[in-house]
Coordinates of C-alpha atoms in Angstrom, one line a residue:
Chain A
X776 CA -26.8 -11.6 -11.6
X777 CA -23.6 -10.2 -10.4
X778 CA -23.0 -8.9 -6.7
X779 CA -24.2 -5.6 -5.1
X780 CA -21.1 -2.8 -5.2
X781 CA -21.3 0.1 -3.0
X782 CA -19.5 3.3 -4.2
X783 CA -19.1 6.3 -1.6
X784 CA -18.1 9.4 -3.6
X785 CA -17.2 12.7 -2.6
X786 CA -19.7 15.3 -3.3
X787 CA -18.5 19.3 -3.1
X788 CA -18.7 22.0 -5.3
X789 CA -16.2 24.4 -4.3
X790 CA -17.7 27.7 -6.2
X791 CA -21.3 27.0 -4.3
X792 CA -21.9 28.5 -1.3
X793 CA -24.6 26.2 0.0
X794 CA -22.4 23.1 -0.8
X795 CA -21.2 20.9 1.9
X796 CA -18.9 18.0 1.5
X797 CA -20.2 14.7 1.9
X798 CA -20.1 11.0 0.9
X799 CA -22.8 10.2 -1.6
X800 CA -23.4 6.3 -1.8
X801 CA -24.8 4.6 -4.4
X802 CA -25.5 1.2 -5.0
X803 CA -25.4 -0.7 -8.2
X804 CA -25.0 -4.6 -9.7
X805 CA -21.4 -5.2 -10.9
X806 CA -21.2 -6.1 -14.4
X807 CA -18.5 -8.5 -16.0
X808 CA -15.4 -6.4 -16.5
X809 CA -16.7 -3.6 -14.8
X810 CA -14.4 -0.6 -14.5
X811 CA -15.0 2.3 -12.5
X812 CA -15.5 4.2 -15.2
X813 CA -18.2 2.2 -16.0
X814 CA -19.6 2.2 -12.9
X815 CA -19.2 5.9 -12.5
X816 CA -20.8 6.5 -15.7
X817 CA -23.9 4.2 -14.8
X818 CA -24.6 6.0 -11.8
X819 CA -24.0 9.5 -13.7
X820 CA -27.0 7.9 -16.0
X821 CA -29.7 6.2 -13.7
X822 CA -28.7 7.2 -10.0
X823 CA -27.5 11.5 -10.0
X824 CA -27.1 13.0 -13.0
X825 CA -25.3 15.9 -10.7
X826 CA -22.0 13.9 -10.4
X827 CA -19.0 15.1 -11.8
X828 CA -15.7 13.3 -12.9
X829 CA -13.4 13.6 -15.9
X830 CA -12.6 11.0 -18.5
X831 CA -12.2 11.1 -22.0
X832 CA -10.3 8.3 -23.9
X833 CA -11.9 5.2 -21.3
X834 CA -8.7 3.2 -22.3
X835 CA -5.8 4.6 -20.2
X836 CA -3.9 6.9 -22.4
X837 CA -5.6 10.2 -21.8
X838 CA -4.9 10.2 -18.2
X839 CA -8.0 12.4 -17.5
X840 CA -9.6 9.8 -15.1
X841 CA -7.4 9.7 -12.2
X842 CA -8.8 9.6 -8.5
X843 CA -8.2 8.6 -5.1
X844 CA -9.6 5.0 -5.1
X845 CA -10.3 3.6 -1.7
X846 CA -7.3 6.4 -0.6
X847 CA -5.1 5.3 -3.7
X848 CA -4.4 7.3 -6.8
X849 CA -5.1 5.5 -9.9
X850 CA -6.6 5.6 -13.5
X851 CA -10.7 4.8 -13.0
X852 CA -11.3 3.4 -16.4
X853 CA -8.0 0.9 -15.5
X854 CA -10.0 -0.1 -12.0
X855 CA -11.9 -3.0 -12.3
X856 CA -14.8 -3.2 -9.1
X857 CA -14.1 -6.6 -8.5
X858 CA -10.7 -6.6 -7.3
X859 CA -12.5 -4.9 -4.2
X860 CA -13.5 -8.0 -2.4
X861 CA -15.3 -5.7 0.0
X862 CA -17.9 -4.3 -2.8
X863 CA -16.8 -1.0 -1.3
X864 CA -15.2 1.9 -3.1
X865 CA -14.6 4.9 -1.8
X866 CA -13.6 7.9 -4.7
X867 CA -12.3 11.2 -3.7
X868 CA -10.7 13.5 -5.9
X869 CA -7.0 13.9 -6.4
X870 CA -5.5 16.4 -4.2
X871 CA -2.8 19.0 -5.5
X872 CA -4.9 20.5 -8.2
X873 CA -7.6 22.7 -8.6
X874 CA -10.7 20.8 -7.3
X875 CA -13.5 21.3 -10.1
X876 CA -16.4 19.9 -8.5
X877 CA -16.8 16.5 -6.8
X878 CA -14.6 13.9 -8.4
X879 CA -13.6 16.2 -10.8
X880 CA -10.0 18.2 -11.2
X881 CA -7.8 20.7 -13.4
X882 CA -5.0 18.5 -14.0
X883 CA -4.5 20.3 -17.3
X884 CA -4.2 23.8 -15.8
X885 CA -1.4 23.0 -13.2
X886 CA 0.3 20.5 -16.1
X887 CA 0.5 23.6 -18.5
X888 CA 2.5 25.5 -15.7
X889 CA 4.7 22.6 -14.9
X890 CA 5.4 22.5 -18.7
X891 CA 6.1 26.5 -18.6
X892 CA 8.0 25.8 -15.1
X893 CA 10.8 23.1 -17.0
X894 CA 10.5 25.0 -20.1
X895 CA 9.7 21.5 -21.3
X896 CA 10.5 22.1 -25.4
X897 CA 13.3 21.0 -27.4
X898 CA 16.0 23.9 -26.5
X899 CA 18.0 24.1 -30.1
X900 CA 20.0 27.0 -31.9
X901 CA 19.1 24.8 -34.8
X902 CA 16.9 26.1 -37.6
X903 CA 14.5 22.6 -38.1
X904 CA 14.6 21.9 -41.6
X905 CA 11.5 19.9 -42.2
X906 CA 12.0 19.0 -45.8
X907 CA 14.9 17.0 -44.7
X908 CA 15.2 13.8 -41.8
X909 CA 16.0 14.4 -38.5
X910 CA 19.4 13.9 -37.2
X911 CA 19.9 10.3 -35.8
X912 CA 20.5 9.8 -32.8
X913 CA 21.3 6.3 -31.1
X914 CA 18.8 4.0 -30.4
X915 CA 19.6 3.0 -27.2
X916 CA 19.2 7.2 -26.5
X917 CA 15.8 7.3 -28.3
X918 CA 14.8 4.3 -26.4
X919 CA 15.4 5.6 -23.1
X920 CA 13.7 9.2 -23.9
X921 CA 10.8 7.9 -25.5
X922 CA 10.3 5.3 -22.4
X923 CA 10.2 8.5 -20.7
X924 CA 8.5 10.3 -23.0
X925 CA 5.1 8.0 -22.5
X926 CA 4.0 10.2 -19.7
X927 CA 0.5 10.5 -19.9
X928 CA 0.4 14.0 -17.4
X929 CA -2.8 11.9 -15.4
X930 CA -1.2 13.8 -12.2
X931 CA -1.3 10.3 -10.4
X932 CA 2.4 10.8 -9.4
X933 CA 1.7 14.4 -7.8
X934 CA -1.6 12.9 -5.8
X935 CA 0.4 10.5 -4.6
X936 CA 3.5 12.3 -3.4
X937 CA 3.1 13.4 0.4
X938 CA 6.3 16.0 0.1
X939 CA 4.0 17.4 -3.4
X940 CA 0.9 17.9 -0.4
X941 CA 3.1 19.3 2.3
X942 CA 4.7 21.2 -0.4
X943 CA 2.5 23.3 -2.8
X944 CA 5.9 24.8 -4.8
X945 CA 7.0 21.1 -5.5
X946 CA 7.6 20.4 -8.9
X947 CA 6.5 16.4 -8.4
X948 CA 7.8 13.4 -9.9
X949 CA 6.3 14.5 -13.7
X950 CA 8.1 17.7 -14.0
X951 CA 11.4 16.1 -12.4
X952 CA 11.0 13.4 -15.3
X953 CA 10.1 15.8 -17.9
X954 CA 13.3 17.5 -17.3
X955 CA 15.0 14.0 -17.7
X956 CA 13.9 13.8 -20.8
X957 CA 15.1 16.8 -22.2
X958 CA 18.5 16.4 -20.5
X959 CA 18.9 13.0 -22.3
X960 CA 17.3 14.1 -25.7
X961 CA 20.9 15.2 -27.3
X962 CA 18.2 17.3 -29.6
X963 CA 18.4 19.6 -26.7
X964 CA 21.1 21.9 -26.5
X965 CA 20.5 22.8 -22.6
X966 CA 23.2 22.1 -20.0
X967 CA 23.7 20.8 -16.9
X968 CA 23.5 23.9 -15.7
X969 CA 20.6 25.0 -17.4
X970 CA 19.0 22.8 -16.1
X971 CA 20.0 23.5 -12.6
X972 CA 18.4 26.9 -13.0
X973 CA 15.3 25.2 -13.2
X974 CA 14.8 22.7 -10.4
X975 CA 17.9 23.1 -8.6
X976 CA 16.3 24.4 -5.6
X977 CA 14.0 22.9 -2.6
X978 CA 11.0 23.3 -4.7
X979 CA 12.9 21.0 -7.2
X980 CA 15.0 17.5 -7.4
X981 CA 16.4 18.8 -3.8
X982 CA 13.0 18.5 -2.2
X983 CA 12.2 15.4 -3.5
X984 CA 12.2 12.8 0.1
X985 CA 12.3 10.0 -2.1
X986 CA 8.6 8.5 -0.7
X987 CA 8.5 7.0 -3.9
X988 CA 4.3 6.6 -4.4
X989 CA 5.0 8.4 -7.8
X990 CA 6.8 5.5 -8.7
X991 CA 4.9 3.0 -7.0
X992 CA 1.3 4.1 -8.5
X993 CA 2.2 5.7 -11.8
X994 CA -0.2 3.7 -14.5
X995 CA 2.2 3.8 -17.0
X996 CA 5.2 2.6 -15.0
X997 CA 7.6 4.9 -15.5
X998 CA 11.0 4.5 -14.1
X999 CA 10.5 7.8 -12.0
X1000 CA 12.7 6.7 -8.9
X1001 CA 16.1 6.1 -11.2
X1002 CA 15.2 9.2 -13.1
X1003 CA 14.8 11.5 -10.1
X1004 CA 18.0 10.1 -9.0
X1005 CA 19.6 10.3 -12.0
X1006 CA 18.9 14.2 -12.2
X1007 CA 20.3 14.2 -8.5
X1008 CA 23.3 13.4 -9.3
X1009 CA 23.9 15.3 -12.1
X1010 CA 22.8 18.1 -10.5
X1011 CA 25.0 18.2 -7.2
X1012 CA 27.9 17.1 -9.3
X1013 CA 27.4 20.9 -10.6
X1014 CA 30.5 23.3 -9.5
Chain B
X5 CA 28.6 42.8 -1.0
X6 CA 27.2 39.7 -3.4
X7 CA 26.1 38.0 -0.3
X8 CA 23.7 40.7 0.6
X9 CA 22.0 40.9 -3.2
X10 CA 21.9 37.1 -3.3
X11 CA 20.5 36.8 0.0
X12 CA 18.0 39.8 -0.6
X13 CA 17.1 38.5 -4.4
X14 CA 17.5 34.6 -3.5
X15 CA 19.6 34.3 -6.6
X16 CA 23.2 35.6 -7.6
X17 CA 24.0 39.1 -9.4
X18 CA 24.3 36.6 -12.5
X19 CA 20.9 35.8 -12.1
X20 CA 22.2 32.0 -11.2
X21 CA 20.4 30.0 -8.6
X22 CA 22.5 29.4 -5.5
X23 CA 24.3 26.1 -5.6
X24 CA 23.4 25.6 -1.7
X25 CA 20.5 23.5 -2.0
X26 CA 22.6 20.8 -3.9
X27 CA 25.3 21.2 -1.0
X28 CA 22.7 20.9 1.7
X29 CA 20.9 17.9 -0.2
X30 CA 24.6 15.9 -0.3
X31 CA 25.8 16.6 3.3
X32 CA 22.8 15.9 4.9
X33 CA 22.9 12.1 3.2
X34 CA 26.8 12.4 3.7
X35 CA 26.3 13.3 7.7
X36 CA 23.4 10.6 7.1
X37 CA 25.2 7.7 5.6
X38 CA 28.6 8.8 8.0
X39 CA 26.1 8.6 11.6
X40 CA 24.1 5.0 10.5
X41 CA 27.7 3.5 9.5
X42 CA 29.1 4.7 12.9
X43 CA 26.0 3.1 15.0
X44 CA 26.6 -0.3 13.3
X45 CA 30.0 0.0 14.6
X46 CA 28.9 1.4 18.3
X47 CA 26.4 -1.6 18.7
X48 CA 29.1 -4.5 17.8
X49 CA 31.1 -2.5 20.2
X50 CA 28.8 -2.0 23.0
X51 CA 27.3 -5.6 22.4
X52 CA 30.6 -7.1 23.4
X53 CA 29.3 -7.0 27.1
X54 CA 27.5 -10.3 25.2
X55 CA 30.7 -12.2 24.8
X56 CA 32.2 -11.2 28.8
X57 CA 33.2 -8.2 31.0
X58 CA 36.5 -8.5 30.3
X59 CA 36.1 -8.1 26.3
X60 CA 33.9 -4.9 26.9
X61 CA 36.2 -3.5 29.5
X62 CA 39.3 -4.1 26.6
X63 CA 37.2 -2.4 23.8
X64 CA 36.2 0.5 26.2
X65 CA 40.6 0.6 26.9
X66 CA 41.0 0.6 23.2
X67 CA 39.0 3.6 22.8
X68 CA 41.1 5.5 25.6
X69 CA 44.1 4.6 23.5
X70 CA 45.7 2.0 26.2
X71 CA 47.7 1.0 23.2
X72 CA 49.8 3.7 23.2
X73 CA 49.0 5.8 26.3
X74 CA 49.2 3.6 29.5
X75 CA 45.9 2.9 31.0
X76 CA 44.4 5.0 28.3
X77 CA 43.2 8.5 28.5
X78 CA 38.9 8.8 28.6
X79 CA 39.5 12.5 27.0
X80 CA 40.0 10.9 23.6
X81 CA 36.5 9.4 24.4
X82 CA 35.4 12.8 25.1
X83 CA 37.0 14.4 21.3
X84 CA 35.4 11.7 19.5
X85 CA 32.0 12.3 21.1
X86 CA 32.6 16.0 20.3
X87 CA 32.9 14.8 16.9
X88 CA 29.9 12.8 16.8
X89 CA 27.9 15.7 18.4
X90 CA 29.4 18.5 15.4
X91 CA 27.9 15.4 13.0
X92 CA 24.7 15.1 14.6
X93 CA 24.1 18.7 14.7
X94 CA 24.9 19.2 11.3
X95 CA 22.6 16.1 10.0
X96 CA 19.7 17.3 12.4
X97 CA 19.7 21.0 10.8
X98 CA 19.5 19.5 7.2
X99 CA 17.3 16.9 7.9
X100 CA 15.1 19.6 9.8
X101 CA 14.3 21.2 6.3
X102 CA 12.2 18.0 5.5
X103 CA 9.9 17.6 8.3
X104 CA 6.7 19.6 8.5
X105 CA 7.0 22.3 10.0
X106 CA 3.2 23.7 10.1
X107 CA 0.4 22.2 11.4
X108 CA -1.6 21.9 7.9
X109 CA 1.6 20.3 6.6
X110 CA 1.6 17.6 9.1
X111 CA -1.8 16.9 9.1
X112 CA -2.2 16.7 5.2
X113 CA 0.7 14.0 5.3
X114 CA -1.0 12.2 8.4
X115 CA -4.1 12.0 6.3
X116 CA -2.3 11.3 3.1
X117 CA -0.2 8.6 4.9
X118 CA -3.1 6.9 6.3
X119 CA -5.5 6.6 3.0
X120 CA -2.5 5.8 0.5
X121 CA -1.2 2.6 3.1
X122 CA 2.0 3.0 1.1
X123 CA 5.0 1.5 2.9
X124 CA 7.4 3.8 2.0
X125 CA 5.5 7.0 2.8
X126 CA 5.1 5.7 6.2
X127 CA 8.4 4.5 6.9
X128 CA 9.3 7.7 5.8
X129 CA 7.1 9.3 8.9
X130 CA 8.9 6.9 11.1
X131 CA 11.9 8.2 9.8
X132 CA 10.8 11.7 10.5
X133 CA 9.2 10.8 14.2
X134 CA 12.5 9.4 15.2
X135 CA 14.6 12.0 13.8
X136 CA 13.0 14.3 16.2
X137 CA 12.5 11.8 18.7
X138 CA 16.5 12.2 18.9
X139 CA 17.2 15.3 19.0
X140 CA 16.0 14.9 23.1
X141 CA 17.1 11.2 23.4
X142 CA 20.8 11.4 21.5
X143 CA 21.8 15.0 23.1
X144 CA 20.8 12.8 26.9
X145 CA 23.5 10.2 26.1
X146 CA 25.3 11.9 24.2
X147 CA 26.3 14.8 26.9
X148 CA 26.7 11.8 29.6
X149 CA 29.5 10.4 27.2
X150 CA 31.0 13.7 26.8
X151 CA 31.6 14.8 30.5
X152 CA 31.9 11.6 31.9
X153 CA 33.4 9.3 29.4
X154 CA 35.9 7.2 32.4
X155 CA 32.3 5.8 33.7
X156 CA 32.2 3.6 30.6
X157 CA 32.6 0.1 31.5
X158 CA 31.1 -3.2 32.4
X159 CA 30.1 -1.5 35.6
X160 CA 29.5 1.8 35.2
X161 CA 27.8 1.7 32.0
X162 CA 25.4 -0.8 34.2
X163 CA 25.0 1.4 36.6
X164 CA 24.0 3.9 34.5
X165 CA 21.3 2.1 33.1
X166 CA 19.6 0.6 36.5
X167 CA 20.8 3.0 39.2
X168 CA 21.0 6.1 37.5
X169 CA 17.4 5.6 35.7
X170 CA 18.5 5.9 32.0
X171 CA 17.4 2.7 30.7
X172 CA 14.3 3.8 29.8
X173 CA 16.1 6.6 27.4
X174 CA 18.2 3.7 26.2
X175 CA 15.4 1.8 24.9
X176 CA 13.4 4.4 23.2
X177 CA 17.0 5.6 21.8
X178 CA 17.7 2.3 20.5
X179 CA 14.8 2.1 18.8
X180 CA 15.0 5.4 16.9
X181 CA 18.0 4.9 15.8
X182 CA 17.6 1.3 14.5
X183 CA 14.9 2.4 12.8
X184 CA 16.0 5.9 11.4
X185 CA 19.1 4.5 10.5
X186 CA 18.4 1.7 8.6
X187 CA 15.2 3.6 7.1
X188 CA 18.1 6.1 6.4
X189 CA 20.4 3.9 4.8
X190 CA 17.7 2.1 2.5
X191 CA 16.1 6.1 1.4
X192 CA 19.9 7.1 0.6
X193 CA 20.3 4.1 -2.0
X194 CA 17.0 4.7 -3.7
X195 CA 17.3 8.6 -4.0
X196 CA 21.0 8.5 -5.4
X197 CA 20.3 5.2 -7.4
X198 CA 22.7 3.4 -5.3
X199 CA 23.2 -0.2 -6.6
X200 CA 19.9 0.3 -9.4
X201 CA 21.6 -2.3 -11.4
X202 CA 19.6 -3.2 -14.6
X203 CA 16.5 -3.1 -12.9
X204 CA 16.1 -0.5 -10.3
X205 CA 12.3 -2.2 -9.3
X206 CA 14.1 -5.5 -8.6
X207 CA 16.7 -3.9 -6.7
X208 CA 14.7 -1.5 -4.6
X209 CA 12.6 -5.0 -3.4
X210 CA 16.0 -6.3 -2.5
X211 CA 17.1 -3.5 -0.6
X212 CA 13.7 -3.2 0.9
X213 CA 14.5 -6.9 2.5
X214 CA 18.0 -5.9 3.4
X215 CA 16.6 -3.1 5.3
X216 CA 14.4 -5.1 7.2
X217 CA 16.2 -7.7 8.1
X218 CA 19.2 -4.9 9.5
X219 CA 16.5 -3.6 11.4
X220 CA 15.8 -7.1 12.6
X221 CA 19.4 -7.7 13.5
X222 CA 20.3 -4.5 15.3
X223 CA 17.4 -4.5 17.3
X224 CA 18.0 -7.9 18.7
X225 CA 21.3 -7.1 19.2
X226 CA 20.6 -3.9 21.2
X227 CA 17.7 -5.7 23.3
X228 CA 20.1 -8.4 24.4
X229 CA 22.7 -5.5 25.0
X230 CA 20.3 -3.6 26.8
X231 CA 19.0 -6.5 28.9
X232 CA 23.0 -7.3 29.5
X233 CA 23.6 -4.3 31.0
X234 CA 20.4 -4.2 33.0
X235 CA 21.6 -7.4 34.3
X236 CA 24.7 -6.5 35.6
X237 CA 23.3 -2.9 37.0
X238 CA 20.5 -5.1 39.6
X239 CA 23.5 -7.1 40.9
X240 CA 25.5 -4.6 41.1
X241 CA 23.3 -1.9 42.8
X242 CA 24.7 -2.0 45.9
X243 CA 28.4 -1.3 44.5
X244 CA 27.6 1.7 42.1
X245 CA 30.8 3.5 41.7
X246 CA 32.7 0.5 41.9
X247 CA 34.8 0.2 38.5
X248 CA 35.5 -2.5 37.2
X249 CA 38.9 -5.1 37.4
X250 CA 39.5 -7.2 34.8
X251 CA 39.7 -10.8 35.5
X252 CA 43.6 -10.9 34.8
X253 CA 44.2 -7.7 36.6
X254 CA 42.4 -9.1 39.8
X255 CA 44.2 -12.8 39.5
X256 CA 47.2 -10.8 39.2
X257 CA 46.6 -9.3 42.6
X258 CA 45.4 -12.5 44.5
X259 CA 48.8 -13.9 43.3
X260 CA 50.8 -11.5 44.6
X261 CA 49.1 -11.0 47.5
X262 CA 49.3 -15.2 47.9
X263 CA 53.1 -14.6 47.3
X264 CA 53.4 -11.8 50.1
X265 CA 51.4 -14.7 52.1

């Protein structure tokens, strides 16, 4: 028989009129290994069948599951219940984005416009040849851009970023690193100063205040403070 | 006349985002780094009322130039507090750009800061509080120094504190500024990548436990100073104005008068 949790979630449907945010609880035994996706999903089956949230992949690599746990950003099928000591959790859904309905947001819209936003694509006057092996590149290169590269886009970096919430126009700590990644893929052709035209404003790496949550809460630990800073100082080293 | 497009468009006639931001973003940690190096060296300096009267009174004299003016000349105090003032400004405008400005922006951050109980996000409101907290608190002191820079001294600096009422602004100054400062000094490593080394996450726990124990430091420093100078200003209430006479100055006197005797 495992212990009693208690899970609070926030309940509002933006598109209703007659909805009224709230705190739904619900009770449940804890399970061994429990996540909270487990949890989340029991309750969707025998408590209220009207809660929404988002997962897909229940492993941590879709990055679809993120939500304010107990006020912190993080992955729910990654969250196991009993490292709450309290039995308490308290889920609310990530601000920044587009708030679907209860726990549930559109990550994916606001990710396609950061992608648009750093033009984030391989920028080559190159004709790819398909038939034939890429060009090599050094490892140590390819190391670094596809550490980079394992971004899963769960928006846990722009929840957690309090310049992001003051800041709507803020690109966030996953469009700053996306643009890092390009600018040390030698497949791209873009410049410095390219890239400058892209976040090289207040909005951008300039209006990052260095809280460093993204860093501190990103799931797949990226090294989002040294590349932030990285693109800082290439950028003001600009003329 | 490419002033007026770029200012109407918000880019250049090329098109080209201004490179302004990128200025703005390196003076203000410039101005920033410049200001919390300077107030390490203005708290050893004012501390040395710790060590006797006499030392303080010689570091205020050095400061008037008594090297190479005789009996120094406060006006230079005055220049360099002009100076300091011209930095401050300059650091308060940029660093203005960062704090909320609205009340929805300050209250999404308040509620933000409070769920995520994320260290640096708060330190970062401290930094911000204080920052603001200064622009009052600095341009007190900082006028008093400009205007009135011979006052300076074991005496006079007491008496400002306990008969002229400003030790109250003293300790809430010392306290933003130990805190912004070193908050500063931590936030400028992390955002330039200052020191990252091979591991920036090692590093950053490192400099997190530098900047604490600076804080530490400077604000034991600065209470003992304070409570130094609050000493001296009680006994010597009933002399404000009097400047003070270094020790070897006044034996010098005593002798000659004992030699007149």
């Amino acid at each position: 028989m495992g212990r009693e949790i208690t899970i609070k979630a926030l309940k509002y449907n933006p598109n209703s009129k007659v909805s009224k945010a709230h705190f739904a609880e619900y009770k449940l035994e804890e399970t061994d290994g429990m996540t909270l996706f487990i949890a989340l999903t029991k309750i969707r089956e025998t408590l209220d069948a009207d809660l929404s949230f988002d997962f897909v992949c229940r492993a941590g690599i879709c990055g679809s599951c993120g939500m304010m746990i107990n006020g912190v950003p993080g992955l729910a099928c990654r969250t196991l219940t009993k490292n709450y000591e309290s039995g308490v959790i308290q889920l609310m859904p990530m601000p920044a984005f587009k708030l679907i309905k209860d726990l549930s947001v559109n990550t994916g819209e606001w990710m396609n416009d950061m992608s648009k936003r750093v033009e984030s694509w391989v920028h080559t006057n190159e004709e790819p040849d398909y038939s034939k092996l890429e060009k090599p590149i050094e490892p140590k290169v390819a190391d670094d851009v596809f550490e980079i590269d394992r971004c899963v886009e769960c928006g846990i970096c722009v929840a957690a970023c309090g310049t992001k919430l003051m800041r709507p126009d803020f690109v966030g700590a996953v469009g700053l690193n996306r643009v890092a990644r390009f600018q040390i893929d030698p497949h791209d052709n873009r410049t410095d100063e390219d890239f400058y035209e892209l976040i090289g404003d207040d909005n951008g790496v300039f209006g990052c205040m260095s809280l460093l949550a993204c860093e501190d809460n990103c799931p797949k630990h990226l090294p989002l403070q040294s590349k932030i800073a990285y693109m800082r100082r290439k950028l003001v080293a600009l003329r | 006349m490419s002033n007026l497009i770029e200012g109407f468009l918000g880019k250049s006639v090329e098109g080209k985002k201004s490179r302004m931001p990128a200025k703005l973003d390196y003076w203000q940690s410039a101005t920033g780094l410049f200001l919390a190096l300077f107030m390490w060296g203005h708290m050893f300096f004012v501390s040395s009322i710790l060590v006797s009267k006499d030392f303080m009174y010689s570091v205020t004299k050095m400061f008037e130039g008594i090297s190479f003016i005789k009996g120094g000349n406060p006006f230079i105090v005055s220049v360099a507090v002009a100076i300091i003032i011209t930095i401050i400004v300059i650091h308060a405008a940029l660093g203005m750009r960062k704090l909320p400005t609205k009340y929805r922006e300050y209250q999404v951050f308040r509620t933000h800061m409070k769920m995520i109980n994320h260290e640096d996000t708060t330190l970062w409101f401290i930094q911000a509080f204080t920052g603001f907290a200064m622009f009052f608190l600095a341009s007190a002191h900082l006028f008093i120094m400009l205007t009135v820079p011979e006052t300076i001294g074991p005496y006079g600096s007491a008496d400002r504190m306990v008969s002229g009422w400003m030790w109250p602004i003293y300790l809430l100054l010392l306290l933003a500024v130990e805190f912004h400062g070193s908050i500063g000094l931590y936030r400028l490593c992390v955002k330039w990548g200052w020191f990252e080394g091979d591991d920036a996450k090692v590093t950053r726990v490192k400099l997190k436990k530098l900047k604490w124990f600076i804080t530490v430091f400077f604000l034991v420093l600065g209470l003992a100073t304070l409570a130094a100078y609050v000493k001296i200003g009680l006994s010597h209430r009933d002399q404000v104005g009097q400047r003070y006479q270094p020790t070897a100055q006044v034996q010098m006197i005593k002798n000659d008068m004992l030699a007149r005797v």
